[in-house]
mmCIF file of C-alpha atoms in Angstrom:
data_model
loop_
_atom_site.group_PDB
_atom_site.id
_atom_site.type_symbol
_atom_site.label_atom_id
_atom_site.label_comp_id
_atom_site.label_asym_id
_atom_site.label_seq_id
_atom_site.Cartn_x
_atom_site.Cartn_y
_atom_site.Cartn_z
ATOM 1 C CA MET A 1 77.578 41.097 135.278
ATOM 2 C CA PHE A 2 78.923 43.354 132.473
ATOM 3 C CA GLU A 3 75.787 43.687 130.307
ATOM 4 C CA HIS A 4 76.337 47.294 129.319
ATOM 5 C CA ALA A 5 80.005 46.809 128.330
ATOM 6 C CA ASN A 6 79.127 46.285 124.597
ATOM 7 C CA LEU A 7 76.651 49.280 124.456
ATOM 8 C CA VAL A 8 77.431 52.671 122.880
ATOM 9 C CA PRO A 9 76.826 55.491 125.378
ATOM 10 C CA GLY A 10 73.390 57.041 124.721
ATOM 11 C CA SER A 11 71.815 54.079 123.110
ATOM 12 C CA ARG A 12 70.391 50.931 124.698
ATOM 13 C CA ASP A 13 70.645 48.080 122.093
ATOM 14 C CA ALA A 14 73.521 49.074 119.766
ATOM 15 C CA THR A 15 76.603 46.913 120.058
ATOM 16 C CA VAL A 16 80.149 48.183 119.908
ATOM 17 C CA GLU A 17 82.556 46.399 117.510
ATOM 18 C CA VAL A 18 86.007 46.317 118.979
ATOM 19 C CA HIS A 19 89.108 46.285 116.574
ATOM 20 C CA ARG A 20 92.318 45.122 118.026
ATOM 21 C CA PRO A 21 95.492 45.840 116.046
ATOM 22 C CA THR A 22 97.431 42.778 114.563
ATOM 23 C CA PRO A 23 101.045 42.760 115.296
ATOM 24 C CA LEU A 24 103.308 42.562 112.260
ATOM 25 C CA GLY A 25 106.168 40.014 112.089
ATOM 26 C CA PRO A 26 109.770 40.940 111.854
ATOM 27 C CA MET A 27 110.385 43.221 108.821
ATOM 28 C CA PRO A 28 113.295 42.293 106.632
ATOM 29 C CA SER A 29 115.937 44.975 106.723
ATOM 30 C CA ALA A 30 117.664 46.312 103.737
ATOM 31 C CA PRO A 31 121.245 45.191 103.249
ATOM 32 C CA VAL A 32 123.907 47.594 104.344
ATOM 33 C CA VAL A 33 126.109 48.443 101.464
ATOM 34 C CA PRO A 34 129.679 49.578 102.545
ATOM 35 C CA VAL A 35 130.879 52.650 100.926
ATOM 36 C CA GLN A 36 134.539 52.812 100.214
ATOM 37 C CA PRO A 37 136.369 56.135 100.498
ATOM 38 C CA GLY A 38 138.037 57.554 97.498
ATOM 39 C CA THR A 39 141.521 56.863 98.938
ATOM 40 C CA ILE A 40 142.560 54.749 101.675
ATOM 41 C CA PRO A 41 143.170 56.914 104.814
ATOM 42 C CA ALA A 42 146.464 56.387 106.745
ATOM 43 C CA VAL A 43 146.352 54.560 109.969
ATOM 44 C CA THR A 44 147.130 56.921 113.022
ATOM 45 C CA THR A 45 148.321 55.759 116.422
ATOM 46 C CA ILE A 46 147.790 57.940 119.558
ATOM 47 C CA VAL A 47 149.352 57.394 122.950
ATOM 48 C CA LEU A 48 147.078 58.744 125.713
ATOM 49 C CA PRO A 49 148.531 60.283 128.890
ATOM 50 C CA ASP A 50 147.744 57.141 130.936
ATOM 51 C CA GLY A 51 149.869 54.972 128.599
ATOM 52 C CA ARG A 52 146.989 53.455 126.556
ATOM 53 C CA VAL A 53 147.503 53.300 122.792
ATOM 54 C CA VAL A 54 144.545 54.091 120.402
ATOM 55 C CA THR A 55 144.969 53.064 116.685
ATOM 56 C CA GLY A 56 142.510 54.138 114.010
ATOM 57 C CA TYR A 57 141.998 55.976 110.723
ATOM 58 C CA SER A 58 142.374 59.681 110.726
ATOM 59 C CA LEU A 59 139.770 61.443 108.789
ATOM 60 C CA GLU A 60 140.068 64.895 107.443
ATOM 61 C CA PRO A 61 137.152 67.228 108.053
ATOM 62 C CA ALA A 62 135.051 67.842 104.902
ATOM 63 C CA LYS A 63 136.078 71.114 103.334
ATOM 64 C CA PRO A 64 133.418 73.201 101.743
ATOM 65 C CA GLU A 65 133.529 74.123 98.079
ATOM 66 C CA PRO A 66 135.181 77.561 97.454
ATOM 67 C CA VAL A 67 132.600 80.269 96.892
ATOM 68 C CA ALA A 68 132.782 81.836 93.487
ATOM 69 C CA ALA A 69 133.623 85.510 93.607
ATOM 70 C CA LYS A 70 130.768 87.711 92.847
ATOM 71 C CA PRO A 71 131.331 89.946 89.785
ATOM 72 C CA PRO A 72 131.578 93.682 90.657
ATOM 73 C CA VAL A 73 128.460 95.833 90.295
ATOM 74 C CA SER A 74 128.932 98.383 87.455
ATOM 75 C CA ARG A 75 128.886 101.988 88.270
ATOM 76 C CA ALA A 76 126.281 102.687 85.762
ATOM 77 C CA ALA A 77 123.876 100.261 87.487
ATOM 78 C CA VAL A 78 124.466 101.835 90.794
ATOM 79 C CA ASN A 79 123.796 105.283 89.359
ATOM 80 C CA ILE A 80 120.553 104.115 87.680
ATOM 81 C CA ALA A 81 119.323 102.505 90.867
ATOM 82 C CA LEU A 82 120.082 105.617 92.888
ATOM 83 C CA GLY A 83 118.452 107.858 90.358
ATOM 84 C CA GLY A 84 115.393 105.648 90.440
ATOM 85 C CA ILE A 85 115.184 106.077 94.245
ATOM 86 C CA GLY A 86 115.714 109.805 93.915
ATOM 87 C CA PHE A 87 113.006 110.106 91.201
ATOM 88 C CA GLY A 88 110.551 108.215 93.379
ATOM 89 C CA ALA A 89 111.329 110.385 96.483
ATOM 90 C CA VAL A 90 110.833 113.614 94.447
ATOM 91 C CA CYS A 91 107.514 112.379 92.992
ATOM 92 C CA GLY A 92 106.275 111.415 96.385
ATOM 93 C CA GLY A 93 107.328 114.876 97.728
ATOM 94 C CA LEU A 94 105.505 116.655 94.965
ATOM 95 C CA PHE A 95 102.413 114.626 95.630
ATOM 96 C CA LEU A 96 102.544 115.580 99.304
ATOM 97 C CA LEU A 97 103.083 119.142 98.418
ATOM 98 C CA THR A 98 100.115 119.064 96.035
ATOM 99 C CA ALA A 99 97.901 117.495 98.638
ATOM 100 C CA PHE A 100 99.042 120.021 101.309
ATOM 101 C CA ILE A 101 98.230 122.919 99.015
ATOM 102 C CA THR A 102 94.808 121.360 98.173
ATOM 103 C CA ALA A 103 93.974 121.014 101.877
ATOM 104 C CA LEU A 104 95.190 124.509 102.620
ATOM 105 C CA THR A 105 93.030 125.921 99.834
ATOM 106 C CA ALA A 106 89.983 124.086 101.150
ATOM 107 C CA LEU A 107 90.684 125.375 104.690
ATOM 108 C CA ILE A 108 90.915 128.955 103.512
ATOM 109 C CA THR A 109 87.784 128.569 101.509
ATOM 110 C CA GLN A 110 85.895 127.183 104.528
ATOM 111 C CA LEU A 111 87.161 130.101 106.749
ATOM 112 C CA ILE A 112 86.078 132.763 104.114
ATOM 113 C CA THR A 113 82.619 131.067 104.001
ATOM 114 C CA LEU A 114 82.357 130.896 107.766
ATOM 115 C CA ALA A 115 83.322 134.564 107.986
ATOM 116 C CA ALA A 116 80.720 135.545 105.268
ATOM 117 C CA VAL A 117 78.037 133.529 107.233
ATOM 118 C CA ILE A 118 78.888 135.203 110.501
ATOM 119 C CA PHE A 119 79.092 138.672 109.081
ATOM 120 C CA GLY A 120 75.787 138.008 107.173
ATOM 121 C CA GLY A 121 74.109 136.815 110.301
ATOM 122 C CA TRP A 122 75.436 139.818 112.202
ATOM 123 C CA VAL A 123 73.986 142.174 109.516
ATOM 124 C CA ALA A 124 70.754 140.342 109.607
ATOM 125 C CA VAL A 125 70.421 140.672 113.384
ATOM 126 C CA GLN A 126 71.240 144.334 113.201
ATOM 127 C CA VAL A 127 68.638 144.908 110.430
ATOM 128 C CA PHE A 128 65.793 143.009 112.071
ATOM 129 C CA SER A 129 66.390 144.212 115.542
ATOM 130 C CA ALA A 130 66.719 147.830 114.706
ATOM 131 C CA THR A 131 64.580 150.033 116.938
ATOM 132 C CA GLY A 132 62.673 152.946 115.705
ATOM 133 C CA HIS A 133 61.582 151.387 112.359
ATOM 134 C CA SER A 134 58.112 150.762 111.371
ATOM 135 C CA GLY A 135 57.398 147.273 109.815
ATOM 136 C CA ASN A 136 60.006 144.798 108.727
ATOM 137 C CA THR A 137 61.376 146.601 105.610
ATOM 138 C CA PHE A 138 64.819 148.129 105.409
ATOM 139 C CA ASN A 139 66.353 150.307 102.903
ATOM 140 C CA ILE A 140 70.089 149.228 102.572
ATOM 141 C CA ARG A 141 70.891 152.402 100.697
ATOM 142 C CA LYS A 142 70.250 154.475 103.740
ATOM 143 C CA ALA A 143 72.086 152.276 106.127
ATOM 144 C CA VAL A 144 75.112 153.896 107.752
ATOM 145 C CA PHE A 145 78.011 152.778 109.827
ATOM 146 C CA LYS A 146 78.979 155.315 112.497
ATOM 147 C CA ARG A 147 81.686 154.547 115.091
ATOM 148 C CA ASN A 148 81.506 150.730 114.457
ATOM 149 C CA HIS A 149 77.718 150.715 114.943
ATOM 150 C CA PHE A 150 75.205 150.033 112.268
ATOM 151 C CA HIS A 151 72.481 152.515 111.996
ATOM 152 C CA GLY A 152 69.559 151.680 109.660
#
């Protein structure tokens, strides 16, 4: 009736080996060793509001060890630390200033180059599109600027 109960899924003739856990017997417990307090606490009796009496030992809460006072930091150490922070800030500021000046110089150089290229292109257009000239030659010594116009 249950022929396929012992087969692994996906195979037809492999059998499955079933492992069942074996329960362990009772474990021997470690003996409890009573710990005696350093001093015997006093027995305290308390009467509750309903008249019942409760008797027992009163235990004081554990007090933490007092924290040792930290030695004061010397004034010289504070001044050295603040001086180091100030020196680092000044060095960082000088680095940023140097980087800004370098970037500004590069920008100005690029703007000058751009203006030279634009002006050179404008001169080239004026030279090569001049009317009344024969050929493509141009004598720059005879070129004249009159009323913001280039006459070649």
